[in-house]
Short mmCIF file of C-alpha atoms and ligand atoms in Angstrom, two decimals:
data_model
loop_
_atom_site.label_atom_id
_atom_site.label_comp_id
_atom_site.label_asym_id
_atom_site.label_seq_id
_atom_site.Cartn_x
_atom_site.Cartn_y
_atom_site.Cartn_z
CA UNK Q 1 0.02 -0.04 -0.05
CA UNK Q 2 1.50 3.44 -1.14
CA UNK Q 3 2.25 6.07 1.46
CA UNK Q 4 1.27 9.39 0.49
CA UNK Q 5 2.96 12.71 1.45
CA UNK Q 6 1.17 15.92 2.16
CA UNK Q 7 1.55 17.23 -1.35
CA UNK Q 8 0.06 14.13 -2.73
CA UNK Q 9 -2.91 14.15 -0.09
CA UNK Q 10 -3.71 17.86 -1.08
CA UNK Q 11 -3.71 16.76 -4.74
CA UNK Q 12 -6.03 13.98 -4.09
CA UNK Q 13 -8.33 16.35 -1.98
CA UNK Q 14 -8.23 18.98 -4.72
CA UNK Q 15 -9.11 16.22 -7.29
CA UNK Q 16 -12.20 15.06 -5.14
CA UNK Q 17 -13.42 18.59 -4.54
CA UNK Q 18 -13.33 18.93 -8.31
CA UNK Q 19 -15.38 15.92 -8.95
CA UNK Q 20 -18.01 17.01 -6.23
CA UNK Q 21 -18.17 20.27 -7.89
CA UNK Q 22 -18.49 18.93 -11.43
CA UNK Q 23 -21.36 16.66 -10.33
CA UNK Q 24 -23.03 19.50 -8.27
CA UNK Q 25 -25.10 20.90 -10.98
CA UNK Q 26 -28.36 21.74 -9.62
CA UNK Q 27 -29.51 24.38 -12.38
CA UNK Q 28 -32.68 25.40 -10.52
CA UNK Q 29 -34.66 25.30 -7.19
CA UNK Q 30 -38.21 25.12 -7.56
CA UNK Q 31 -40.34 25.76 -4.71
CA UNK Q 32 -44.10 24.97 -3.73
CA UNK Q 33 -45.74 25.49 -0.37
CA UNK Q 34 -47.29 28.08 2.13
CA UNK Q 35 -46.07 31.13 4.07
CA UNK Q 36 -42.89 29.01 5.37
CA UNK Q 37 -41.51 29.67 1.81
CA UNK Q 38 -43.92 32.12 -0.01
CA UNK Q 39 -41.47 35.03 -1.50
CA UNK Q 40 -44.14 37.28 -2.49
CA UNK Q 41 -46.88 35.64 -4.46
CA UNK Q 42 -49.51 36.74 -2.04
CA UNK Q 43 -48.77 40.18 -2.83
CA UNK Q 44 -50.54 39.71 -5.97
CA UNK Q 45 -53.68 37.95 -4.54
CA UNK Q 46 -56.85 39.22 -3.26
CA UNK Q 47 -56.15 38.00 0.15
CA UNK Q 48 -55.62 39.61 3.62
CA UNK Q 49 -52.67 37.27 4.34
CA UNK Q 50 -49.77 39.47 3.03
CA UNK Q 51 -46.64 40.70 4.71
CA UNK Q 52 -45.59 43.14 2.16
CA UNK Q 53 -45.46 46.00 4.63
CA UNK Q 54 -43.05 47.03 7.30
CA UNK Q 55 -41.52 45.69 9.76
CA UNK Q 56 -41.65 42.57 7.59
CA UNK Q 57 -38.43 42.30 5.55
CA UNK Q 58 -36.46 44.57 7.84
CA UNK Q 59 -33.28 42.59 7.77
CA UNK Q 60 -33.83 41.61 3.98
CA UNK Q 61 -31.68 43.09 1.07
CA UNK Q 62 -32.50 46.93 1.13
CA UNK Q 63 -35.03 46.31 4.11
CA UNK Q 64 -37.74 45.41 1.71
CA UNK Q 65 -40.71 43.82 2.77
CA UNK Q 66 -40.93 41.45 -0.19
CA UNK Q 67 -44.00 39.41 1.20
CA UNK Q 68 -41.71 36.90 2.89
CA UNK Q 69 -43.20 36.21 6.31
CA UNK Q 70 -39.88 36.83 8.31
CA UNK Q 71 -37.56 39.76 9.02
CA UNK Q 72 -35.29 38.29 6.10
CA UNK Q 73 -34.84 35.37 4.04
CA UNK Q 74 -37.00 32.17 4.38
CA UNK Q 75 -35.64 28.39 4.14
CA UNK Q 76 -36.11 28.20 0.51
CA UNK Q 77 -33.67 31.12 -0.09
CA UNK Q 78 -31.05 29.35 2.05
CA UNK Q 79 -31.57 25.99 0.41
CA UNK Q 80 -31.17 27.58 -3.04
CA UNK Q 81 -27.80 29.28 -1.91
CA UNK Q 82 -26.59 26.02 -0.52
CA UNK Q 83 -26.83 24.44 -3.85
CA UNK Q 84 -24.91 27.25 -5.46
CA UNK Q 85 -28.07 28.69 -7.11
CA UNK Q 86 -29.29 32.31 -6.40
CA UNK Q 87 -29.42 33.61 -2.88
CA UNK Q 88 -32.99 34.53 -3.03
CA UNK Q 89 -35.75 32.79 -4.85
CA UNK Q 90 -38.32 35.05 -6.69
CA UNK Q 91 -42.00 34.89 -6.58
CA UNK Q 92 -43.45 33.58 -9.96
CA UNK Q 93 -46.33 36.10 -9.66
CA UNK Q 94 -43.98 39.10 -9.18
CA UNK Q 95 -43.90 41.01 -12.43
CA UNK Q 96 -40.55 42.72 -11.65
CA UNK Q 97 -39.00 39.35 -12.41
CA UNK Q 98 -39.06 37.52 -15.81
CA UNK Q 99 -38.33 33.98 -17.28
CA UNK Q 100 -34.62 35.05 -17.30
CA UNK Q 101 -34.48 35.27 -13.56
CA UNK Q 102 -37.13 32.24 -12.88
CA UNK Q 103 -34.74 30.07 -15.24
CA UNK Q 104 -32.55 29.40 -12.05
CA UNK Q 105 -35.13 29.37 -9.25
CA UNK Q 106 -38.80 30.24 -9.04
CA UNK Q 107 -41.16 30.12 -6.26
CA UNK Q 108 -44.93 29.24 -6.50
CA UNK Q 109 -45.73 29.19 -2.74
CA UNK Q 110 -48.68 31.01 -1.30
CA UNK Q 111 -48.98 31.83 2.21
CA UNK Q 112 -52.21 29.99 3.95
CA UNK Q 113 -52.33 27.24 1.48
CA UNK Q 114 -52.49 23.38 2.35
CA UNK Q 115 -52.83 20.21 0.89
CA UNK Q 116 -56.46 20.33 1.19
CA UNK Q 117 -58.32 22.53 -1.23
CA UNK Q 118 -60.63 23.66 1.67
CA UNK Q 119 -57.49 25.33 3.39
CA UNK Q 120 -56.78 27.64 0.74
CA UNK Q 121 -60.34 28.73 0.67
CA UNK Q 122 -60.34 29.91 4.22
CA UNK Q 123 -58.07 33.14 3.33
CA UNK Q 124 -58.59 33.15 -0.41
CA UNK Q 125 -55.16 32.07 -1.37
CA UNK Q 126 -53.62 29.84 -4.06
CA UNK Q 127 -54.73 26.21 -3.75
CA UNK Q 128 -51.95 23.57 -4.43
CA UNK Q 129 -53.35 22.75 -7.67
CA UNK Q 130 -53.03 26.38 -8.70
CA UNK Q 131 -49.38 26.47 -7.99
CA UNK Q 132 -49.09 23.29 -10.25
CA UNK Q 133 -50.88 25.27 -12.86
CA UNK Q 134 -48.53 28.11 -12.81
CA UNK Q 135 -45.55 25.50 -12.78
CA UNK Q 136 -46.91 24.19 -16.35
CA UNK Q 137 -47.08 27.85 -17.57
CA UNK Q 138 -43.35 28.13 -16.30
CA UNK Q 139 -42.30 25.08 -18.10
CA UNK Q 140 -43.55 26.37 -21.41
CA UNK Q 141 -41.78 29.68 -20.98
CA UNK Q 142 -38.65 28.19 -19.93
CA UNK Q 143 -38.52 25.89 -22.92
CA UNK Q 144 -39.14 28.91 -25.12
CA UNK Q 145 -36.52 30.63 -23.29
CA UNK Q 146 -33.53 28.17 -23.07
CA UNK Q 147 -34.59 25.65 -25.58
CA UNK Q 148 -36.64 22.33 -25.42
CA UNK Q 149 -33.78 20.30 -24.49
CA UNK Q 150 -32.17 22.49 -22.09
CA UNK Q 151 -35.51 23.02 -20.52
CA UNK Q 152 -36.29 19.52 -20.25
CA UNK Q 153 -32.85 18.78 -18.57
CA UNK Q 154 -33.29 21.68 -16.24
CA UNK Q 155 -36.83 20.28 -14.98
CA UNK Q 156 -35.45 17.00 -14.34
CA UNK Q 157 -32.05 18.21 -12.86
CA UNK Q 158 -33.66 20.90 -10.85
CA UNK Q 159 -34.59 20.30 -6.91
CA UNK Q 160 -38.22 20.70 -5.90
CA UNK Q 161 -38.81 21.90 -2.60
CA UNK Q 162 -42.37 21.23 -1.03
CA UNK Q 163 -43.22 22.89 2.48
CA UNK Q 164 -46.86 22.97 3.74
CA UNK Q 165 -49.41 21.21 5.73
CA UNK Q 166 -49.42 23.26 8.99
CA UNK Q 167 -52.42 25.34 7.83
CA UNK Q 168 -54.51 22.18 6.95
CA UNK Q 169 -54.57 21.63 10.75
CA UNK Q 170 -54.34 25.31 12.31
CA UNK Q 171 -56.49 27.03 9.89
CA UNK Q 172 -58.70 24.23 8.92
CA UNK Q 173 -59.30 21.25 10.78
CA UNK Q 174 -58.97 22.80 14.13
CA UNK Q 175 -60.51 26.07 13.35
CA UNK Q 176 -64.14 26.74 14.70
CA UNK Q 177 -67.02 25.05 13.08
CA UNK Q 178 -64.68 23.16 10.80
CA UNK Q 179 -66.41 21.12 8.24
CA UNK Q 180 -63.39 18.69 7.90
CA UNK Q 181 -63.62 18.03 11.65
CA UNK Q 182 -67.11 16.95 11.30
CA UNK Q 183 -66.24 14.60 8.28
CA UNK Q 184 -63.12 13.22 9.54
CA UNK Q 185 -61.22 11.97 12.50
CA UNK Q 186 -57.88 13.68 12.91
CA UNK Q 187 -56.43 10.21 12.01
CA UNK Q 188 -58.65 10.13 8.81
CA UNK Q 189 -57.71 13.74 7.87
CA UNK Q 190 -54.14 12.94 8.06
CA UNK Q 191 -54.54 10.20 5.68
CA UNK Q 192 -56.51 12.32 3.37
CA UNK Q 193 -53.70 15.01 3.23
CA UNK Q 194 -51.10 12.19 2.69
CA UNK Q 195 -53.26 10.97 -0.30
CA UNK Q 196 -53.22 14.62 -1.62
CA UNK Q 197 -49.50 14.93 -1.19
CA UNK Q 198 -48.85 11.69 -2.91
CA UNK Q 199 -51.00 13.00 -5.96
CA UNK Q 200 -49.21 16.08 -5.94
CA UNK Q 201 -45.89 14.38 -6.29
CA UNK Q 202 -47.06 12.18 -8.87
CA UNK Q 203 -48.11 15.12 -10.90
CA UNK Q 204 -44.78 16.70 -10.62
CA UNK Q 205 -43.33 13.54 -11.61
CA UNK Q 206 -45.33 13.38 -14.80
CA UNK Q 207 -44.17 16.85 -15.40
CA UNK Q 208 -40.54 15.60 -15.42
CA UNK Q 209 -39.48 16.40 -11.77
CA UNK Q 210 -37.21 13.86 -10.25
CA UNK Q 211 -35.48 15.21 -7.22
CA UNK Q 212 -37.97 16.26 -4.62
CA UNK Q 213 -37.97 17.38 -0.79
CA UNK Q 214 -41.12 17.06 1.14
CA UNK Q 215 -41.17 19.00 4.36
CA UNK Q 216 -42.19 17.58 7.61
CA UNK Q 217 -44.80 19.54 9.74
CA UNK Q 218 -43.05 21.61 12.44
CA UNK Q 219 -43.92 21.26 16.09
CA UNK Q 220 -47.08 23.34 15.46
CA UNK Q 221 -48.17 23.18 18.99
CA UNK Q 222 -45.24 25.28 20.03
CA UNK Q 223 -45.86 28.28 17.56
CA UNK Q 224 -46.40 31.48 19.82
CA UNK Q 225 -50.13 31.53 18.70
CA UNK Q 226 -50.63 28.28 20.00
CA UNK Q 227 -48.75 28.88 23.02
CA UNK Q 228 -50.87 31.93 23.87
CA UNK Q 229 -53.97 29.93 23.31
CA UNK Q 230 -52.48 27.41 25.66
CA UNK Q 231 -51.82 30.12 28.28
CA UNK Q 232 -54.05 28.50 30.73
CA UNK Q 233 -51.75 25.52 30.82
CA UNK Q 234 -48.78 27.60 31.74
CA UNK Q 235 -47.71 28.80 28.16
CA UNK Q 236 -46.10 25.37 27.43
CA UNK Q 237 -46.60 23.85 23.89
CA UNK Q 238 -49.90 22.33 22.91
CA UNK Q 239 -48.95 18.61 23.13
CA UNK Q 240 -51.83 17.27 21.27
CA UNK Q 241 -50.85 19.43 18.15
CA UNK Q 242 -47.33 18.21 18.41
CA UNK Q 243 -48.20 14.70 18.60
CA UNK Q 244 -50.65 15.19 15.49
CA UNK Q 245 -47.48 16.70 13.65
CA UNK Q 246 -45.37 13.71 14.58
CA UNK Q 247 -47.97 11.24 13.48
CA UNK Q 248 -48.31 13.08 10.37
CA UNK Q 249 -44.55 13.03 9.75
CA UNK Q 250 -44.44 9.30 10.08
CA UNK Q 251 -47.30 8.86 7.55
CA UNK Q 252 -45.12 11.24 5.31
CA UNK Q 253 -42.00 9.27 5.85
CA UNK Q 254 -44.13 6.12 4.62
CA UNK Q 255 -45.41 7.83 1.65
CA UNK Q 256 -41.98 8.93 0.63
CA UNK Q 257 -40.83 5.20 0.68
CA UNK Q 258 -43.71 4.18 -1.20
CA UNK Q 259 -43.15 7.06 -3.88
CA UNK Q 260 -39.48 5.87 -4.37
CA UNK Q 261 -40.37 2.30 -4.80
CA UNK Q 262 -43.35 3.12 -7.21
CA UNK Q 263 -41.99 5.81 -9.57
CA UNK Q 264 -38.93 4.86 -11.61
CA UNK Q 265 -35.93 7.33 -11.54
CA UNK Q 266 -37.64 9.59 -8.79
CA UNK Q 267 -35.81 10.64 -5.56
CA UNK Q 268 -37.83 11.84 -2.91
CA UNK Q 269 -36.69 12.91 0.44
CA UNK Q 270 -38.33 13.74 3.67
CA UNK Q 271 -36.77 17.20 4.95
CA UNK Q 272 -37.61 16.69 8.83
CA UNK Q 273 -37.27 20.00 10.64
CA UNK Q 274 -39.52 19.00 13.65
CA UNK Q 275 -36.51 17.97 15.72
CA UNK Q 276 -34.34 20.76 15.09
CA UNK Q 277 -37.16 23.54 15.56
CA UNK Q 278 -38.13 21.90 18.83
CA UNK Q 279 -34.74 21.94 20.04
CA UNK Q 280 -34.38 25.71 19.14
CA UNK Q 281 -37.51 26.37 20.89
CA UNK Q 282 -36.81 24.38 23.89
CA UNK Q 283 -33.13 25.64 24.19
CA UNK Q 284 -32.83 28.85 22.49
CA UNK Q 285 -29.80 29.96 24.55
CA UNK Q 286 -27.88 26.97 22.80
CA UNK Q 287 -28.51 29.07 19.49
CA UNK Q 288 -27.52 32.44 20.97
CA UNK Q 289 -31.33 33.13 21.28
CA UNK Q 290 -33.32 34.51 24.27
CA UNK Q 291 -35.65 32.15 26.35
CA UNK Q 292 -38.12 34.68 27.11
CA UNK Q 293 -40.27 36.64 24.81
CA UNK Q 294 -42.05 34.84 22.33
CA UNK Q 295 -41.66 36.73 19.15
CA UNK Q 296 -39.85 39.81 17.92
CA UNK Q 297 -42.37 41.72 15.99
CA UNK Q 298 -46.00 42.32 17.05
CA UNK Q 299 -46.82 44.01 13.87
CA UNK Q 300 -45.68 47.27 15.98
CA UNK Q 301 -43.03 49.98 15.00
CA UNK Q 302 -41.31 49.29 18.35
CA UNK Q 303 -39.79 46.01 17.24
CA UNK Q 304 -36.96 44.47 19.06
CA UNK Q 305 -33.75 45.86 17.77
CA UNK Q 306 -32.01 42.64 17.08
CA UNK Q 307 -34.13 39.78 15.60
CA UNK Q 308 -31.15 37.54 15.58
CA UNK Q 309 -31.77 36.94 19.35
CA UNK Q 310 -35.45 35.65 18.84
CA UNK Q 311 -36.92 32.21 17.46
CA UNK Q 312 -40.00 33.75 16.09
CA UNK Q 313 -40.67 36.91 14.33
CA UNK Q 314 -44.51 36.92 14.48
CA UNK Q 315 -46.96 34.64 16.07
CA UNK Q 316 -46.73 32.10 13.35
CA UNK Q 317 -43.43 32.53 11.71
CA UNK Q 318 -39.58 32.06 12.53
CA UNK Q 319 -36.91 34.74 12.30
CA UNK Q 320 -34.40 34.81 9.48
CA UNK Q 321 -31.99 33.38 11.96
CA UNK Q 322 -34.16 30.37 12.76
CA UNK Q 323 -34.94 29.77 9.10
CA UNK Q 324 -31.07 29.64 8.44
CA UNK Q 325 -30.53 27.14 11.17
CA UNK Q 326 -33.27 25.04 10.01
CA UNK Q 327 -32.17 25.22 6.30
CA UNK Q 328 -28.66 24.41 7.41
CA UNK Q 329 -29.95 21.49 9.39
CA UNK Q 330 -31.98 19.93 6.54
CA UNK Q 331 -29.14 20.36 4.15
CA UNK Q 332 -26.54 18.68 6.26
CA UNK Q 333 -29.13 15.79 7.31
CA UNK Q 334 -30.88 15.05 3.89
CA UNK Q 335 -30.70 17.47 1.09
CA UNK Q 336 -26.94 17.16 0.59
CA UNK Q 337 -28.00 14.03 -1.48
CA UNK Q 338 -28.97 16.09 -4.33
CA UNK Q 339 -25.68 17.88 -4.33
C1 NAG K 401 -29.10 25.86 -20.34
O1 NAG K 401 -29.79 27.06 -19.79
C2 NAG K 401 -29.03 27.67 -18.70
C3 NAG K 401 -29.94 28.81 -18.12
O2 NAG K 401 -30.84 28.60 -17.30
C4 NAG K 401 -27.83 28.24 -19.34
O3 NAG K 401 -27.03 28.77 -18.09
C5 NAG K 401 -27.03 27.06 -19.72
O4 NAG K 401 -25.92 27.53 -20.35
C6 NAG K 401 -27.89 26.29 -20.85
N1 NAG K 401 -27.15 25.05 -21.31
C7 NAG K 401 -27.06 24.74 -22.64
C8 NAG K 401 -26.30 23.62 -22.90
O5 NAG K 401 -27.54 25.52 -23.59
C1 NAG K 402 -58.83 20.45 -5.59
O1 NAG K 402 -59.33 20.89 -6.55
C2 NAG K 402 -58.85 20.76 -7.78
C3 NAG K 402 -59.45 21.50 -9.05
O2 NAG K 402 -60.93 21.68 -8.93
C4 NAG K 402 -59.30 19.04 -8.19
O3 NAG K 402 -58.89 18.74 -9.36
C5 NAG K 402 -58.60 18.35 -7.08
O4 NAG K 402 -59.07 17.07 -7.22
C6 NAG K 402 -58.99 18.87 -5.52
N1 NAG K 402 -58.13 18.03 -4.73
C7 NAG K 402 -58.71 17.43 -3.87
C8 NAG K 402 -57.83 16.89 -2.76
O5 NAG K 402 -59.99 17.50 -3.30
#
């Protein structure tokens, strides 16, 4: 067996890095989902669910309230950057961008949406099937712009990020006078959503997508809104909601396994952020954040001066800092496989 000297090791490492870099060719990041990843589509809709006003976007490039539900970037932006694509992924409905921009990354997410059509009806936002319609429209424009062959290759080499599901429970199933709650037990409702998720992935597959990340539910019983509602129990997390999230995530993992078996050439990954988010919420000091004060922005101009010290920006949405930690975590744990 040969003994390598330092120079030879360095050459070998350089060579390996080169191979990895040559392989790493994700041409575009394509995002579907809700407010966890919306980068401004809701600005163009006739809904009250918008965030294109201050103090949203306070720490974004130029301090611009883009419609992202945070003080800065959302996880889809960080994931795009990690793949060597653009550092922010523009909203498809934003007319200040064109196919030239969208060719390397595009966002179809709409805050307030869910797997269930009834969820998007609650706040008049884009249902998931509508996001898919826009994706079809995008494909046409993409192929006109970069050519049929390159377009087809881009579609199959791109990484697709799906992040939704929380609203199906918090805005729909667990809302007052919920029709779904009278139709389904929570267990049945979960299966109904899993089925919708499966249909959606299959449609994307039929449209040429091959590398997909399906996002888990967060510990939704720990969102500040739910903790306030839970104040009677000492402002802890709503354990019932967290258990529903864990149960749903298990079913989602099962779906991912089945899809990988059923669809030749597909690679679906579950991006599970439940654990990392719960850890940040339980031990914020470990991440350099405060224990107290549930959120930074209360829609007031007297927002905390340093959002980096807070886990949540508003009663539903994490700060940019939290988004970055979560995105780094899912990249390291799962999405690196698409590199
Ligand atoms: C494919 O399109 C991208 C733009 O998205 C461009 O950068 C690349 O050079 C094109 N490749 C070929 C082979 O035309
Ligand atoms: C949602 O609505 C679309 C369009 O009407 C329909 O094609 C789809 O089957 C519906 N999805 C569910 C889960 O009901």
